[in-house]
């Protein structure tokens, strides 16, 4: 597990990647794919939980109770290429650590077949308008105590209007907003778009978290709220 700090993923305390390999989803903006290419890492998908040495290191690492752990931050956990046994192994560890919150973010909620343990926050990624119809139904159907949406990267040209009013109230417990980084500012969301989304979250009593990469767009202190 990698501890997060300044300049990393600020809505979690640790990232945990028990499954290694290049993510098969193939998003053009994926930072992990760039890392695999840059460092020429092995792209073959495999589970580290089959390695007894890795398991021992995992057991030796003391994660404080109350910590938040982002699971599979570099690969799609529910992709069909991920073996069921690997997921079972991951959820077995999650269930034996009930005092730690595990955050799972997916682009493929339609493949979720299990009920999430109470210490899981289940989220979907939405970057453009067409993602709503593809991913929201799967999130609604999934059984999880906390459900959230990560609008990151929020792509300006593909999210030019705030068209989902009324879709989320009572069904989503948290919203995260962030911009695309590493590609200049041409894809930046407008301040008006962020204000509209924030106002909507307020109207539905949904906690909202503005990532630090929005500080050059958002005036004043960033809103960084958490689900109950």
PDB file of C-alpha atoms in Angstrom:
ATOM      1  CA  UNK A   1       0.000   0.000   0.000  1.00  0.00           C
ATOM      2  CA  UNK A   2       1.226   3.469  -0.855  1.00  0.00           C
ATOM      3  CA  UNK A   3       0.504   6.322   1.525  1.00  0.00           C
ATOM      4  CA  UNK A   4      -0.925   9.384  -0.154  1.00  0.00           C
ATOM      5  CA  UNK A   5       0.187  12.910   0.620  1.00  0.00           C
ATOM      6  CA  UNK A   6       0.467  16.354  -0.893  1.00  0.00           C
ATOM      7  CA  UNK A   7       0.189  16.286  -4.667  1.00  0.00           C
ATOM      8  CA  UNK A   8      -1.320  12.799  -4.743  1.00  0.00           C
ATOM      9  CA  UNK A   9      -4.905  11.539  -4.397  1.00  0.00           C
ATOM     10  CA  UNK A  10      -6.217  13.718  -1.591  1.00  0.00           C
ATOM     11  CA  UNK A  11      -9.541  11.933  -1.094  1.00  0.00           C
ATOM     12  CA  UNK A  12      -7.835   8.794   0.175  1.00  0.00           C
ATOM     13  CA  UNK A  13      -5.081   7.884   2.629  1.00  0.00           C
ATOM     14  CA  UNK A  14      -3.562   4.913   0.802  1.00  0.00           C
ATOM     15  CA  UNK A  15      -3.683   3.309  -2.633  1.00  0.00           C
ATOM     16  CA  UNK A  16      -3.646  -0.477  -2.822  1.00  0.00           C
ATOM     17  CA  UNK A  17      -2.978  -2.280  -6.093  1.00  0.00           C
ATOM     18  CA  UNK A  18      -3.059  -6.054  -5.508  1.00  0.00           C
ATOM     19  CA  UNK A  19      -3.632  -6.577  -9.240  1.00  0.00           C
ATOM     20  CA  UNK A  20      -0.831  -5.452 -11.515  1.00  0.00           C
ATOM     21  CA  UNK A  21      -0.670  -5.013 -15.272  1.00  0.00           C
ATOM     22  CA  UNK A  22      -1.855  -2.528 -17.857  1.00  0.00           C
ATOM     23  CA  UNK A  23      -5.513  -1.600 -17.493  1.00  0.00           C
ATOM     24  CA  UNK A  24      -7.486  -3.144 -20.382  1.00  0.00           C
ATOM     25  CA  UNK A  25     -10.041  -0.311 -20.495  1.00  0.00           C
ATOM     26  CA  UNK A  26      -7.587   1.861 -22.423  1.00  0.00           C
ATOM     27  CA  UNK A  27      -8.693   5.403 -21.547  1.00  0.00           C
ATOM     28  CA  UNK A  28      -6.651   7.873 -23.607  1.00  0.00           C
ATOM     29  CA  UNK A  29      -5.934  10.057 -20.568  1.00  0.00           C
ATOM     30  CA  UNK A  30      -4.882   7.208 -18.226  1.00  0.00           C
ATOM     31  CA  UNK A  31      -1.807   8.164 -16.184  1.00  0.00           C
ATOM     32  CA  UNK A  32      -1.108   4.525 -15.259  1.00  0.00           C
ATOM     33  CA  UNK A  33      -0.734   3.467 -18.889  1.00  0.00           C
ATOM     34  CA  UNK A  34       1.794   6.268 -19.354  1.00  0.00           C
ATOM     35  CA  UNK A  35       3.736   4.975 -16.361  1.00  0.00           C
ATOM     36  CA  UNK A  36       3.781   1.433 -17.748  1.00  0.00           C
ATOM     37  CA  UNK A  37       5.100   2.720 -21.048  1.00  0.00           C
ATOM     38  CA  UNK A  38       7.636   5.103 -19.524  1.00  0.00           C
ATOM     39  CA  UNK A  39       9.189   2.563 -17.161  1.00  0.00           C
ATOM     40  CA  UNK A  40       8.599  -0.437 -19.451  1.00  0.00           C
ATOM     41  CA  UNK A  41       6.789  -2.332 -16.729  1.00  0.00           C
ATOM     42  CA  UNK A  42       5.347  -5.776 -17.403  1.00  0.00           C
ATOM     43  CA  UNK A  43       1.864  -5.204 -18.858  1.00  0.00           C
ATOM     44  CA  UNK A  44       0.601  -8.740 -18.177  1.00  0.00           C
ATOM     45  CA  UNK A  45      -2.316  -8.752 -15.733  1.00  0.00           C
ATOM     46  CA  UNK A  46      -1.761 -10.824 -12.603  1.00  0.00           C
ATOM     47  CA  UNK A  47      -2.636 -10.919  -8.917  1.00  0.00           C
ATOM     48  CA  UNK A  48      -0.043 -10.198  -6.268  1.00  0.00           C
ATOM     49  CA  UNK A  49      -2.231 -11.993  -3.726  1.00  0.00           C
ATOM     50  CA  UNK A  50      -0.921 -15.324  -5.043  1.00  0.00           C
ATOM     51  CA  UNK A  51       2.528 -14.334  -3.743  1.00  0.00           C
ATOM     52  CA  UNK A  52       3.122 -15.414  -0.122  1.00  0.00           C
ATOM     53  CA  UNK A  53       5.855 -12.790   0.329  1.00  0.00           C
ATOM     54  CA  UNK A  54       3.463 -10.041  -0.755  1.00  0.00           C
ATOM     55  CA  UNK A  55       0.791 -11.321   1.641  1.00  0.00           C
ATOM     56  CA  UNK A  56       3.297 -11.275   4.495  1.00  0.00           C
ATOM     57  CA  UNK A  57       4.337  -7.694   3.688  1.00  0.00           C
ATOM     58  CA  UNK A  58       0.671  -6.731   3.567  1.00  0.00           C
ATOM     59  CA  UNK A  59       0.073  -8.265   6.987  1.00  0.00           C
ATOM     60  CA  UNK A  60       3.140  -6.546   8.427  1.00  0.00           C
ATOM     61  CA  UNK A  61       2.034  -3.106   7.235  1.00  0.00           C
ATOM     62  CA  UNK A  62      -0.075  -1.529   9.946  1.00  0.00           C
ATOM     63  CA  UNK A  63      -2.846   0.608   8.483  1.00  0.00           C
ATOM     64  CA  UNK A  64      -4.491   2.721  11.218  1.00  0.00           C
ATOM     65  CA  UNK A  65      -8.163   2.138  11.938  1.00  0.00           C
ATOM     66  CA  UNK A  66     -10.314   4.747  10.213  1.00  0.00           C
ATOM     67  CA  UNK A  67      -8.002   5.014   7.213  1.00  0.00           C
ATOM     68  CA  UNK A  68      -9.344   5.213   3.665  1.00  0.00           C
ATOM     69  CA  UNK A  69      -7.816   2.865   1.086  1.00  0.00           C
ATOM     70  CA  UNK A  70      -8.364   3.288  -2.678  1.00  0.00           C
ATOM     71  CA  UNK A  71      -8.462  -0.233  -4.149  1.00  0.00           C
ATOM     72  CA  UNK A  72      -7.044  -0.890  -7.637  1.00  0.00           C
ATOM     73  CA  UNK A  73      -6.276   2.723  -8.457  1.00  0.00           C
ATOM     74  CA  UNK A  74      -4.429   1.686 -11.648  1.00  0.00           C
ATOM     75  CA  UNK A  75      -6.704  -1.004 -13.089  1.00  0.00           C
ATOM     76  CA  UNK A  76     -10.408  -1.758 -13.581  1.00  0.00           C
ATOM     77  CA  UNK A  77     -11.357  -4.236 -10.845  1.00  0.00           C
ATOM     78  CA  UNK A  78     -14.570  -5.408 -12.528  1.00  0.00           C
ATOM     79  CA  UNK A  79     -13.223  -5.856 -16.058  1.00  0.00           C
ATOM     80  CA  UNK A  80     -13.998  -9.347 -17.465  1.00  0.00           C
ATOM     81  CA  UNK A  81     -10.256 -10.027 -17.767  1.00  0.00           C
ATOM     82  CA  UNK A  82      -9.888  -9.817 -13.986  1.00  0.00           C
ATOM     83  CA  UNK A  83     -10.339 -13.318 -12.600  1.00  0.00           C
ATOM     84  CA  UNK A  84     -13.153 -13.879 -10.101  1.00  0.00           C
ATOM     85  CA  UNK A  85     -10.730 -15.505  -7.650  1.00  0.00           C
ATOM     86  CA  UNK A  86      -8.647 -12.333  -7.582  1.00  0.00           C
ATOM     87  CA  UNK A  87     -11.705 -10.286  -6.679  1.00  0.00           C
ATOM     88  CA  UNK A  88     -12.705 -12.866  -4.066  1.00  0.00           C
ATOM     89  CA  UNK A  89      -9.256 -12.596  -2.495  1.00  0.00           C
ATOM     90  CA  UNK A  90      -9.515  -8.805  -2.398  1.00  0.00           C
ATOM     91  CA  UNK A  91     -12.957  -8.810  -0.812  1.00  0.00           C
ATOM     92  CA  UNK A  92     -11.834 -11.391   1.725  1.00  0.00           C
ATOM     93  CA  UNK A  93      -9.186  -8.929   2.915  1.00  0.00           C
ATOM     94  CA  UNK A  94     -11.716  -6.085   2.894  1.00  0.00           C
ATOM     95  CA  UNK A  95     -14.146  -8.066   5.026  1.00  0.00           C
ATOM     96  CA  UNK A  96     -11.489  -8.962   7.596  1.00  0.00           C
ATOM     97  CA  UNK A  97     -10.624  -5.269   8.083  1.00  0.00           C
ATOM     98  CA  UNK A  98     -13.990  -3.686   8.970  1.00  0.00           C
ATOM     99  CA  UNK A  99     -12.424  -0.639  10.653  1.00  0.00           C
ATOM    100  CA  UNK A 100     -10.797   0.483   7.401  1.00  0.00           C
ATOM    101  CA  UNK A 101     -12.794   2.147   4.599  1.00  0.00           C
ATOM    102  CA  UNK A 102     -12.055   0.728   1.153  1.00  0.00           C
ATOM    103  CA  UNK A 103     -12.879   2.982  -1.816  1.00  0.00           C
ATOM    104  CA  UNK A 104     -13.555   1.264  -5.136  1.00  0.00           C
ATOM    105  CA  UNK A 105     -13.944   3.261  -8.355  1.00  0.00           C
ATOM    106  CA  UNK A 106     -15.199   1.545 -11.498  1.00  0.00           C
ATOM    107  CA  UNK A 107     -16.127   2.274 -15.087  1.00  0.00           C
ATOM    108  CA  UNK A 108     -17.900  -1.092 -15.369  1.00  0.00           C
ATOM    109  CA  UNK A 109     -20.560  -1.298 -12.633  1.00  0.00           C
ATOM    110  CA  UNK A 110     -22.682  -3.528 -14.876  1.00  0.00           C
ATOM    111  CA  UNK A 111     -20.365  -6.420 -14.016  1.00  0.00           C
ATOM    112  CA  UNK A 112     -20.796  -6.125 -10.251  1.00  0.00           C
ATOM    113  CA  UNK A 113     -22.536  -9.227  -8.909  1.00  0.00           C
ATOM    114  CA  UNK A 114     -21.789  -9.044  -5.192  1.00  0.00           C
ATOM    115  CA  UNK A 115     -23.130  -6.943  -2.362  1.00  0.00           C
ATOM    116  CA  UNK A 116     -20.502  -4.569  -1.044  1.00  0.00           C
ATOM    117  CA  UNK A 117     -19.376  -4.903   2.589  1.00  0.00           C
ATOM    118  CA  UNK A 118     -20.389  -1.965   4.796  1.00  0.00           C
ATOM    119  CA  UNK A 119     -16.815  -0.651   4.833  1.00  0.00           C
ATOM    120  CA  UNK A 120     -16.772  -0.134   1.047  1.00  0.00           C
ATOM    121  CA  UNK A 121     -17.493   3.140  -0.725  1.00  0.00           C
ATOM    122  CA  UNK A 122     -18.454   2.220  -4.284  1.00  0.00           C
ATOM    123  CA  UNK A 123     -18.023   4.831  -6.996  1.00  0.00           C
ATOM    124  CA  UNK A 124     -18.241   5.234 -10.756  1.00  0.00           C
ATOM    125  CA  UNK A 125     -16.170   7.470 -13.027  1.00  0.00           C
ATOM    126  CA  UNK A 126     -18.015   9.892 -15.278  1.00  0.00           C
ATOM    127  CA  UNK A 127     -16.005  12.103 -17.611  1.00  0.00           C
ATOM    128  CA  UNK A 128     -18.517  12.960 -20.341  1.00  0.00           C
ATOM    129  CA  UNK A 129     -22.272  13.050 -20.935  1.00  0.00           C
ATOM    130  CA  UNK A 130     -22.591   9.619 -22.526  1.00  0.00           C
ATOM    131  CA  UNK A 131     -21.184   8.010 -19.374  1.00  0.00           C
ATOM    132  CA  UNK A 132     -24.389   8.750 -17.454  1.00  0.00           C
ATOM    133  CA  UNK A 133     -26.523   6.288 -19.394  1.00  0.00           C
ATOM    134  CA  UNK A 134     -23.742   3.698 -19.485  1.00  0.00           C
ATOM    135  CA  UNK A 135     -22.778   3.730 -15.806  1.00  0.00           C
ATOM    136  CA  UNK A 136     -25.476   5.217 -13.579  1.00  0.00           C
ATOM    137  CA  UNK A 137     -27.874   2.230 -13.921  1.00  0.00           C
ATOM    138  CA  UNK A 138     -25.156  -0.133 -12.723  1.00  0.00           C
ATOM    139  CA  UNK A 139     -24.391   2.076  -9.731  1.00  0.00           C
ATOM    140  CA  UNK A 140     -28.082   2.317  -8.845  1.00  0.00           C
ATOM    141  CA  UNK A 141     -28.434  -1.463  -9.053  1.00  0.00           C
ATOM    142  CA  UNK A 142     -25.338  -2.225  -6.977  1.00  0.00           C
ATOM    143  CA  UNK A 143     -25.784  -2.818  -3.262  1.00  0.00           C
ATOM    144  CA  UNK A 144     -23.467  -0.577  -1.266  1.00  0.00           C
ATOM    145  CA  UNK A 145     -23.851   1.535   1.868  1.00  0.00           C
ATOM    146  CA  UNK A 146     -22.026   4.502   0.283  1.00  0.00           C
ATOM    147  CA  UNK A 147     -22.195   5.258  -3.441  1.00  0.00           C
ATOM    148  CA  UNK A 148     -20.350   8.085  -5.150  1.00  0.00           C
ATOM    149  CA  UNK A 149     -19.489   9.593  -8.518  1.00  0.00           C
ATOM    150  CA  UNK A 150     -16.036  10.810  -9.475  1.00  0.00           C
ATOM    151  CA  UNK A 151     -16.222  13.415 -12.228  1.00  0.00           C
ATOM    152  CA  UNK A 152     -12.542  13.231 -13.061  1.00  0.00           C
ATOM    153  CA  UNK A 153     -11.280  14.179 -15.454  1.00  0.00           C
ATOM    154  CA  UNK A 154     -14.210  16.499 -16.035  1.00  0.00           C
ATOM    155  CA  UNK A 155     -13.822  17.063 -19.773  1.00  0.00           C
ATOM    156  CA  UNK A 156     -14.933  20.556 -20.719  1.00  0.00           C
ATOM    157  CA  UNK A 157     -15.884  19.913 -24.351  1.00  0.00           C
ATOM    158  CA  UNK A 158     -17.890  16.813 -23.515  1.00  0.00           C
ATOM    159  CA  UNK A 159     -19.621  18.174 -20.404  1.00  0.00           C
ATOM    160  CA  UNK A 160     -20.715  21.532 -21.764  1.00  0.00           C
ATOM    161  CA  UNK A 161     -24.096  21.446 -20.055  1.00  0.00           C
ATOM    162  CA  UNK A 162     -25.332  20.289 -16.690  1.00  0.00           C
ATOM    163  CA  UNK A 163     -27.988  17.837 -17.846  1.00  0.00           C
ATOM    164  CA  UNK A 164     -28.469  15.381 -15.024  1.00  0.00           C
ATOM    165  CA  UNK A 165     -30.508  17.417 -12.542  1.00  0.00           C
ATOM    166  CA  UNK A 166     -32.789  15.094 -10.619  1.00  0.00           C
ATOM    167  CA  UNK A 167     -30.777  11.977 -11.461  1.00  0.00           C
ATOM    168  CA  UNK A 168     -28.744  11.737  -8.269  1.00  0.00           C
ATOM    169  CA  UNK A 169     -30.884  12.899  -5.361  1.00  0.00           C
ATOM    170  CA  UNK A 170     -31.265  10.178  -2.745  1.00  0.00           C
ATOM    171  CA  UNK A 171     -29.183   7.742  -4.808  1.00  0.00           C
ATOM    172  CA  UNK A 172     -25.647   9.096  -4.486  1.00  0.00           C
ATOM    173  CA  UNK A 173     -23.852   9.891  -1.223  1.00  0.00           C
ATOM    174  CA  UNK A 174     -20.829  11.806  -2.496  1.00  0.00           C
ATOM    175  CA  UNK A 175     -19.513  13.677  -5.546  1.00  0.00           C
ATOM    176  CA  UNK A 176     -15.854  14.271  -6.438  1.00  0.00           C
ATOM    177  CA  UNK A 177     -14.807  16.828  -9.075  1.00  0.00           C
ATOM    178  CA  UNK A 178     -11.406  17.144 -10.729  1.00  0.00           C
ATOM    179  CA  UNK A 179      -9.826  18.378 -13.957  1.00  0.00           C
ATOM    180  CA  UNK A 180      -7.606  16.642 -16.485  1.00  0.00           C
ATOM    181  CA  UNK A 181      -3.934  17.166 -15.655  1.00  0.00           C
ATOM    182  CA  UNK A 182      -0.855  16.796 -17.804  1.00  0.00           C
ATOM    183  CA  UNK A 183      -2.551  17.974 -21.013  1.00  0.00           C
ATOM    184  CA  UNK A 184      -2.518  21.745 -20.646  1.00  0.00           C
ATOM    185  CA  UNK A 185      -5.706  23.706 -20.052  1.00  0.00           C
ATOM    186  CA  UNK A 186      -7.647  23.066 -23.259  1.00  0.00           C
ATOM    187  CA  UNK A 187      -9.865  20.465 -21.534  1.00  0.00           C
ATOM    188  CA  UNK A 188     -10.416  22.492 -18.361  1.00  0.00           C
ATOM    189  CA  UNK A 189     -14.017  22.761 -17.129  1.00  0.00           C
ATOM    190  CA  UNK A 190     -15.427  26.256 -16.842  1.00  0.00           C
ATOM    191  CA  UNK A 191     -15.989  27.899 -13.491  1.00  0.00           C
ATOM    192  CA  UNK A 192     -19.688  28.104 -14.358  1.00  0.00           C
ATOM    193  CA  UNK A 193     -19.864  24.339 -14.851  1.00  0.00           C
ATOM    194  CA  UNK A 194     -18.247  23.661 -11.488  1.00  0.00           C
ATOM    195  CA  UNK A 195     -20.522  26.197  -9.804  1.00  0.00           C
ATOM    196  CA  UNK A 196     -23.583  24.558 -11.367  1.00  0.00           C
ATOM    197  CA  UNK A 197     -22.518  21.116 -10.192  1.00  0.00           C
ATOM    198  CA  UNK A 198     -21.744  22.400  -6.712  1.00  0.00           C
ATOM    199  CA  UNK A 199     -25.106  24.165  -6.506  1.00  0.00           C
ATOM    200  CA  UNK A 200     -26.876  20.983  -7.559  1.00  0.00           C
ATOM    201  CA  UNK A 201     -25.033  18.943  -4.929  1.00  0.00           C
ATOM    202  CA  UNK A 202     -26.067  21.515  -2.338  1.00  0.00           C
ATOM    203  CA  UNK A 203     -29.709  21.354  -3.451  1.00  0.00           C
ATOM    204  CA  UNK A 204     -29.717  17.567  -3.004  1.00  0.00           C
ATOM    205  CA  UNK A 205     -27.659  17.588   0.218  1.00  0.00           C
ATOM    206  CA  UNK A 206     -24.896  15.583  -1.446  1.00  0.00           C
ATOM    207  CA  UNK A 207     -21.398  16.172   0.001  1.00  0.00           C
ATOM    208  CA  UNK A 208     -18.993  17.386  -2.674  1.00  0.00           C
ATOM    209  CA  UNK A 209     -15.199  17.246  -2.866  1.00  0.00           C
ATOM    210  CA  UNK A 210     -13.304  19.617  -5.152  1.00  0.00           C
ATOM    211  CA  UNK A 211      -9.849  18.273  -5.895  1.00  0.00           C
ATOM    212  CA  UNK A 212      -6.793  20.453  -5.434  1.00  0.00           C
ATOM    213  CA  UNK A 213      -6.217  20.557  -9.191  1.00  0.00           C
ATOM    214  CA  UNK A 214      -9.247  22.891  -9.434  1.00  0.00           C
ATOM    215  CA  UNK A 215      -7.622  25.587  -7.290  1.00  0.00           C
ATOM    216  CA  UNK A 216      -6.706  27.698 -10.339  1.00  0.00           C
ATOM    217  CA  UNK A 217     -10.337  27.694 -11.484  1.00  0.00           C
ATOM    218  CA  UNK A 218     -12.328  27.789  -8.248  1.00  0.00           C
ATOM    219  CA  UNK A 219     -12.234  31.120  -6.365  1.00  0.00           C
ATOM    220  CA  UNK A 220     -11.534  30.936  -2.667  1.00  0.00           C
ATOM    221  CA  UNK A 221     -11.257  27.873  -0.470  1.00  0.00           C
ATOM    222  CA  UNK A 222     -11.975  24.517  -2.080  1.00  0.00           C
ATOM    223  CA  UNK A 223     -15.026  22.659  -0.803  1.00  0.00           C
ATOM    224  CA  UNK A 224     -13.886  19.258   0.466  1.00  0.00           C
ATOM    225  CA  UNK A 225     -16.709  17.346   2.144  1.00  0.00           C
ATOM    226  CA  UNK A 226     -17.131  13.674   3.003  1.00  0.00           C
ATOM    227  CA  UNK A 227     -20.048  11.240   3.034  1.00  0.00           C
ATOM    228  CA  UNK A 228     -21.448  10.314   6.426  1.00  0.00           C
TER     229      UNK A 228
END
